[in-house]
Amino acid sequence: MTLTIDIEPLSSVLGASVRGIDLQKAIDKKTKEVLNRAFVDFSFLCFPDQTLNAKDQLRFANFFGRGDGGVRITRRDSGQRRTGKRGVMFVSNIRKDGKPIGVLPDGEMQFHTDGAHRESPYRATTLYAIKIPSKGGDTLFANLYKAYEALPEKTKNRIEKLVTTCVYDYEAQDRSETVAADPILPHAQHRLVKTHPASGQKSLYLSRLMTQKINEIEPDEGEELLMALFDHAEQPEFIYAHKWNVNDLVIWDNRCLNHARTDFPANEERMLRRYTVSEPNAPETT
Ligand code: OGA
Ligand code: MN
C-alpha cells in the first residue's frame, strides 16, 4: 500500500495541515497510526477540503480516542438553563426560532481548554467548518509546552506541585463572568503543571477563562500569579491563529494547547460542527 499523506507544518509554533486523505472513506490501521503520531507531534491538525457528514466526523474523532457521540451540555439563555440533547453539536451564532443552535457563546472567547471542568478533560476537540464569516472568527491556539519551557526555573519550581480549581460556564466569554464561584457550575481540580502522557513533555495547564484559583495560595496572591501566567502563556510567540476555510476539519490536543476565538461581525453567520474526544476510560459526564 502506498501512503500518499502529505503533512506540512502550519507554523513554527504548532500545527500541521494534512492532505492526500479522504476522510469520507474508511482508513487502515497504519494510516491511523500516522495520524496519531502527527497529532502528538503537532498538537493541531487541519484537513482542508473535506466533505464530511456528522457520522464521518464522529468516525474521525474515534481514531484518536473515544469520540463523544452526543451533546451532554447545558446552556443558560435569558436566565434559563437548557439541557442539550444527544446528537450533533454545533458551534454557531445562528438562531432558529429565536433559539441558538450552538452550544457556545457568540463572538470573542477568551483562552480556555475544553473539559478543564471535568476530572478527565477532553483529550481532543474536532471542528468542521460549515459557514465562516468574511472576516474575524479566527481560532487562536497557544502552545503550553513552549509556555512552560520559557518560564524561569524559579517559577517552574514554585508552580510544580500546585493544584488549581477549574470551572466552566457554557455561556461565559470572559473570566469576569465565571470568577464568582457559582456552585452550579461544573468544576474540577488540576495540577498547574502536567506531563503529557503521549509526548512525555511537561506543559502548563491553566487558562484565563477556566482556571479560577490556585488552591494552596491566598486569593490575592494566587490571582496575581495566575494573571502573570495567563499573560505569559498568551504571548504571540506561543500562538498560531487558524483562519478558517469552509470544509476544514481540524483536531487539537486539549492537554497541551489553549484556544480562543477572535470577534467577528454579528450579522454574519458562522457554523462549525463539533465532536470532542474523551479518554477511553473517562466517565460519560458533562
Ligand atoms: C470550541 C471552541 C472556538 C471557535 O469549540 O470548544 O472553543 O473558534 N471553539 O469557535
Ligand atoms: Mn473551546
Short mmCIF file of C-alpha atoms and ligand atoms in Angstrom, two decimals:
data_model
loop_
_atom_site.label_atom_id
_atom_site.label_comp_id
_atom_site.label_asym_id
_atom_site.label_seq_id
_atom_site.Cartn_x
_atom_site.Cartn_y
_atom_site.Cartn_z
CA MET A 1 0.00 0.00 0.00
CA THR A 2 1.32 3.46 -0.80
CA LEU A 3 0.82 6.18 1.73
CA THR A 4 0.39 9.49 -0.03
CA ILE A 5 -0.40 11.52 3.05
CA ASP A 6 1.25 14.91 2.93
CA ILE A 7 1.87 16.52 6.32
CA GLU A 8 3.12 20.15 6.29
CA PRO A 9 3.78 22.34 9.33
CA LEU A 10 1.43 25.34 9.54
CA SER A 11 3.72 27.46 11.71
CA SER A 12 6.88 27.21 13.76
CA VAL A 13 4.82 27.10 16.96
CA LEU A 14 2.37 24.25 16.40
CA GLY A 15 0.04 22.73 13.85
CA ALA A 16 0.22 20.90 10.53
CA SER A 17 -2.01 20.54 7.51
CA VAL A 18 -2.76 17.03 6.28
CA ARG A 19 -3.60 16.37 2.63
CA GLY A 20 -3.95 13.31 0.46
CA ILE A 21 -6.54 11.53 2.57
CA ASP A 22 -10.30 11.31 2.08
CA LEU A 23 -11.95 11.08 5.48
CA GLN A 24 -15.28 10.02 3.97
CA LYS A 25 -13.65 6.65 3.44
CA ALA A 26 -12.52 4.08 6.00
CA ILE A 27 -8.81 4.24 6.78
CA ASP A 28 -6.47 1.42 7.76
CA LYS A 29 -4.57 0.86 10.99
CA LYS A 30 -1.29 2.16 9.62
CA THR A 31 -2.87 5.43 8.50
CA LYS A 32 -4.50 5.80 11.91
CA GLU A 33 -1.07 5.42 13.48
CA VAL A 34 0.40 8.03 11.16
CA LEU A 35 -2.38 10.47 12.11
CA ASN A 36 -1.99 9.79 15.83
CA ARG A 37 1.77 10.35 15.58
CA ALA A 38 1.20 13.66 13.76
CA PHE A 39 -1.42 14.64 16.34
CA VAL A 40 1.09 14.16 19.18
CA ASP A 41 3.92 15.83 17.25
CA PHE A 42 1.99 18.90 16.02
CA SER A 43 -0.87 19.15 18.60
CA PHE A 44 -3.17 20.60 15.92
CA LEU A 45 -4.04 19.11 12.53
CA CYS A 46 -6.07 20.68 9.75
CA PHE A 47 -7.51 18.56 6.93
CA PRO A 48 -8.60 21.07 4.26
CA ASP A 49 -11.26 20.41 1.61
CA GLN A 50 -13.02 17.51 3.33
CA THR A 51 -16.67 16.79 2.55
CA LEU A 52 -17.95 15.19 5.73
CA ASN A 53 -21.26 14.40 7.34
CA ALA A 54 -21.67 14.06 11.11
CA LYS A 55 -21.05 10.31 11.02
CA ASP A 56 -17.79 10.77 9.12
CA GLN A 57 -16.64 13.31 11.68
CA LEU A 58 -17.51 11.05 14.60
CA ARG A 59 -15.62 8.17 12.95
CA PHE A 60 -12.63 10.50 12.61
CA ALA A 61 -12.92 11.51 16.29
CA ASN A 62 -12.83 7.83 17.21
CA PHE A 63 -9.40 7.42 15.57
CA PHE A 64 -7.92 9.46 18.43
CA GLY A 65 -9.75 8.10 21.50
CA ARG A 66 -13.40 7.80 22.45
CA GLY A 67 -15.41 10.09 20.20
CA ASP A 68 -18.20 11.67 22.22
CA GLY A 69 -21.28 10.86 20.22
CA GLY A 70 -23.67 13.34 21.73
CA VAL A 71 -24.31 16.66 23.36
CA ARG A 72 -24.03 16.43 27.11
CA ILE A 73 -24.02 20.08 27.79
CA THR A 74 -26.17 22.75 29.34
CA ARG A 75 -26.54 26.36 28.42
CA ARG A 76 -28.19 29.26 30.12
CA ASP A 77 -30.21 31.50 27.86
CA SER A 78 -32.00 34.59 29.13
CA GLY A 79 -31.67 33.26 32.64
CA GLN A 80 -33.00 29.84 31.73
CA ARG A 81 -30.84 26.76 31.86
CA ARG A 82 -31.41 24.47 28.94
CA THR A 83 -30.15 20.91 28.67
CA GLY A 84 -28.61 19.82 25.41
CA LYS A 85 -29.90 16.79 23.59
CA ARG A 86 -27.92 13.82 22.40
CA GLY A 87 -26.91 14.27 18.80
CA VAL A 88 -24.76 16.57 16.75
CA MET A 89 -23.22 19.58 18.46
CA PHE A 90 -22.71 22.90 16.67
CA VAL A 91 -20.71 25.99 17.47
CA SER A 92 -22.68 28.77 15.82
CA ASN A 93 -24.20 32.22 16.20
CA ILE A 94 -27.23 31.15 14.13
CA ARG A 95 -30.65 31.26 15.81
CA LYS A 96 -33.53 29.00 14.84
CA ASP A 97 -36.96 30.17 16.06
CA GLY A 98 -35.09 32.65 18.21
CA LYS A 99 -33.03 29.96 19.95
CA PRO A 100 -29.29 29.43 19.46
CA ILE A 101 -28.48 26.23 17.56
CA GLY A 102 -24.95 26.31 19.02
CA VAL A 103 -23.57 25.34 22.39
CA LEU A 104 -21.05 28.13 22.95
CA PRO A 105 -21.36 31.92 23.20
CA ASP A 106 -21.12 34.15 20.09
CA GLY A 107 -18.25 36.48 19.30
CA GLU A 108 -14.93 36.66 21.09
CA MET A 109 -13.97 33.95 23.60
CA GLN A 110 -11.01 34.07 25.96
CA PHE A 111 -8.34 31.37 26.10
CA HIS A 112 -9.52 28.09 27.55
CA THR A 113 -9.13 24.35 27.16
CA ASP A 114 -12.10 22.08 26.59
CA GLY A 115 -13.14 19.94 29.51
CA ALA A 116 -10.98 21.50 32.25
CA HIS A 117 -14.12 21.42 34.39
CA ARG A 118 -14.05 17.62 34.25
CA GLU A 119 -11.71 15.43 36.22
CA SER A 120 -10.83 13.80 32.91
CA PRO A 121 -10.77 16.66 30.37
CA TYR A 122 -11.45 16.06 26.69
CA ARG A 123 -8.33 14.67 25.08
CA ALA A 124 -9.13 16.48 21.87
CA THR A 125 -11.75 18.55 20.07
CA THR A 126 -12.69 18.30 16.40
CA LEU A 127 -14.38 21.11 14.46
CA TYR A 128 -15.64 21.02 10.88
CA ALA A 129 -16.24 24.38 9.18
CA ILE A 130 -19.65 24.75 7.52
CA LYS A 131 -20.11 28.55 7.45
CA ILE A 132 -17.37 31.10 8.01
CA PRO A 133 -17.72 34.91 8.24
CA SER A 134 -15.92 37.14 5.75
CA LYS A 135 -13.63 38.42 8.49
CA GLY A 136 -12.65 37.54 12.07
CA GLY A 137 -13.79 34.44 13.91
CA ASP A 138 -10.27 33.00 13.85
CA THR A 139 -9.43 30.36 16.40
CA LEU A 140 -6.16 31.06 18.22
CA PHE A 141 -4.13 28.17 19.61
CA ALA A 142 -1.44 28.62 22.27
CA ASN A 143 1.33 26.07 22.81
CA LEU A 144 1.50 25.35 26.55
CA TYR A 145 4.63 23.18 26.27
CA LYS A 146 6.52 26.18 24.94
CA ALA A 147 4.96 28.48 27.51
CA TYR A 148 6.11 26.14 30.29
CA GLU A 149 9.58 25.77 28.81
CA ALA A 150 10.07 29.55 28.62
CA LEU A 151 9.36 30.11 32.33
CA PRO A 152 12.26 30.97 34.64
CA GLU A 153 13.46 27.94 36.67
CA LYS A 154 12.34 29.68 39.85
CA THR A 155 8.75 29.89 38.61
CA LYS A 156 8.83 26.29 37.35
CA ASN A 157 9.85 25.17 40.84
CA ARG A 158 7.27 27.37 42.51
CA ILE A 159 4.33 26.03 40.48
CA GLU A 160 5.42 22.39 40.05
CA LYS A 161 3.16 20.93 42.74
CA LEU A 162 0.33 23.50 42.79
CA VAL A 163 -3.28 22.49 42.18
CA THR A 164 -5.97 24.69 40.65
CA THR A 165 -9.74 24.74 40.55
CA CYS A 166 -11.12 24.99 37.01
CA VAL A 167 -14.72 25.90 36.24
CA TYR A 168 -16.81 26.20 33.15
CA ASP A 169 -19.83 28.31 32.46
CA TYR A 170 -21.10 27.40 28.99
CA GLU A 171 -22.28 30.97 28.47
CA ALA A 172 -19.15 32.81 29.56
CA GLN A 173 -16.82 34.52 27.13
CA ASP A 174 -14.81 36.28 29.76
CA ARG A 175 -13.21 35.41 33.11
CA SER A 176 -15.14 38.17 34.87
CA GLU A 177 -18.35 36.23 34.17
CA THR A 178 -17.22 32.98 35.77
CA VAL A 179 -14.98 34.07 38.61
CA ALA A 180 -17.81 34.45 41.10
CA ALA A 181 -17.88 30.86 42.35
CA ASP A 182 -21.28 29.75 41.16
CA PRO A 183 -21.94 26.40 42.85
CA ILE A 184 -23.98 25.18 39.90
CA LEU A 185 -21.03 25.42 37.54
CA PRO A 186 -19.18 22.16 36.97
CA HIS A 187 -15.62 22.28 38.28
CA ALA A 188 -12.56 20.07 38.80
CA GLN A 189 -9.08 20.19 40.35
CA HIS A 190 -6.00 20.05 38.14
CA ARG A 191 -2.23 20.31 38.56
CA LEU A 192 -0.85 23.57 37.17
CA VAL A 193 1.95 21.60 35.50
CA LYS A 194 1.08 18.37 33.73
CA THR A 195 3.11 15.79 31.87
CA HIS A 196 1.56 14.82 28.55
CA PRO A 197 1.03 11.05 28.57
CA ALA A 198 1.92 10.57 24.90
CA SER A 199 4.80 13.03 24.41
CA GLY A 200 6.23 12.82 27.93
CA GLN A 201 6.71 16.61 27.86
CA LYS A 202 5.66 18.98 30.60
CA SER A 203 3.21 21.79 29.91
CA LEU A 204 1.28 24.44 31.77
CA TYR A 205 -2.35 23.60 32.41
CA LEU A 206 -4.30 26.80 33.02
CA SER A 207 -6.47 29.27 31.16
CA ARG A 208 -7.90 32.72 31.67
CA LEU A 209 -11.48 31.60 31.14
CA MET A 210 -11.48 28.46 33.28
CA THR A 211 -8.76 28.49 35.95
CA GLN A 212 -10.47 30.11 38.85
CA LYS A 213 -7.92 29.80 41.63
CA ILE A 214 -4.77 28.17 42.92
CA ASN A 215 -5.87 26.08 45.86
CA GLU A 216 -2.76 26.39 48.03
CA ILE A 217 -2.28 30.18 47.73
CA GLU A 218 -4.19 33.05 49.36
CA PRO A 219 -6.71 34.57 46.88
CA ASP A 220 -4.93 37.89 46.20
CA GLU A 221 -1.50 36.36 45.74
CA GLY A 222 -2.95 33.45 43.76
CA GLU A 223 -4.80 35.79 41.41
CA GLU A 224 -1.63 37.80 40.85
CA LEU A 225 0.33 34.67 39.97
CA LEU A 226 -2.45 33.41 37.69
CA MET A 227 -2.65 36.75 35.84
CA ALA A 228 1.12 36.74 35.28
CA LEU A 229 0.94 33.16 33.99
CA PHE A 230 -2.05 33.91 31.70
CA ASP A 231 -0.21 36.92 30.25
CA HIS A 232 2.89 34.79 29.79
CA ALA A 233 1.04 31.92 28.07
CA GLU A 234 -0.85 34.26 25.71
CA GLN A 235 2.24 35.88 24.17
CA PRO A 236 2.24 35.91 20.36
CA GLU A 237 5.37 33.73 20.18
CA PHE A 238 3.34 30.77 21.50
CA ILE A 239 0.30 31.32 19.26
CA TYR A 240 -0.88 30.03 15.91
CA ALA A 241 -4.01 31.72 14.52
CA HIS A 242 -6.21 29.45 12.44
CA LYS A 243 -8.04 31.32 9.68
CA TRP A 244 -10.88 29.07 8.66
CA ASN A 245 -11.93 27.91 5.23
CA VAL A 246 -15.21 26.14 4.66
CA ASN A 247 -14.65 22.33 4.66
CA ASP A 248 -11.67 22.49 7.03
CA LEU A 249 -11.71 19.66 9.53
CA VAL A 250 -9.43 20.31 12.48
CA ILE A 251 -8.45 18.43 15.62
CA TRP A 252 -6.46 19.80 18.54
CA ASP A 253 -4.95 18.42 21.71
CA ASN A 254 -6.55 19.91 24.83
CA ARG A 255 -3.76 18.52 27.02
CA CYS A 256 -1.12 20.92 25.73
CA LEU A 257 -2.94 23.72 23.85
CA ASN A 258 -5.25 26.52 24.85
CA HIS A 259 -7.60 28.10 22.33
CA ALA A 260 -9.55 31.32 21.97
CA ARG A 261 -11.78 32.93 19.37
CA THR A 262 -11.48 36.40 17.85
CA ASP A 263 -14.58 38.51 17.36
CA PHE A 264 -16.50 38.53 14.06
CA PRO A 265 -19.38 40.56 12.61
CA ALA A 266 -22.59 39.66 14.47
CA ASN A 267 -24.62 39.98 11.26
CA GLU A 268 -22.65 37.22 9.53
CA GLU A 269 -23.19 33.51 10.07
CA ARG A 270 -20.56 31.18 11.48
CA MET A 271 -21.19 27.49 11.94
CA LEU A 272 -18.91 24.61 12.84
CA ARG A 273 -19.76 21.02 13.72
CA ARG A 274 -18.10 19.77 16.88
CA TYR A 275 -17.23 16.40 18.35
CA THR A 276 -14.95 16.02 21.33
CA VAL A 277 -12.68 13.06 22.03
CA SER A 278 -12.57 11.68 25.58
CA GLU A 279 -10.02 9.47 27.26
CA PRO A 280 -11.27 5.91 26.67
CA ASN A 281 -11.82 5.37 30.42
CA ALA A 282 -13.47 8.76 31.16
CA PRO A 283 -16.91 8.66 32.72
CA GLU A 284 -19.72 9.86 30.49
CA THR A 285 -20.38 13.11 32.31
CA THR A 286 -20.64 16.71 31.13
C1 OGA B 1 -14.81 25.02 20.97
C2 OGA B 1 -14.31 26.40 20.80
C3 OGA B 1 -13.73 28.10 19.23
C4 OGA B 1 -14.23 28.67 17.96
O1 OGA B 1 -15.47 24.51 20.05
O2 OGA B 1 -14.55 24.44 22.03
O3 OGA B 1 -13.79 26.94 21.72
O4 OGA B 1 -13.43 29.32 17.28
N1 OGA B 1 -14.42 26.93 19.58
O5 OGA B 1 -15.41 28.53 17.66
MN MN B 2 -13.38 25.53 23.36
#
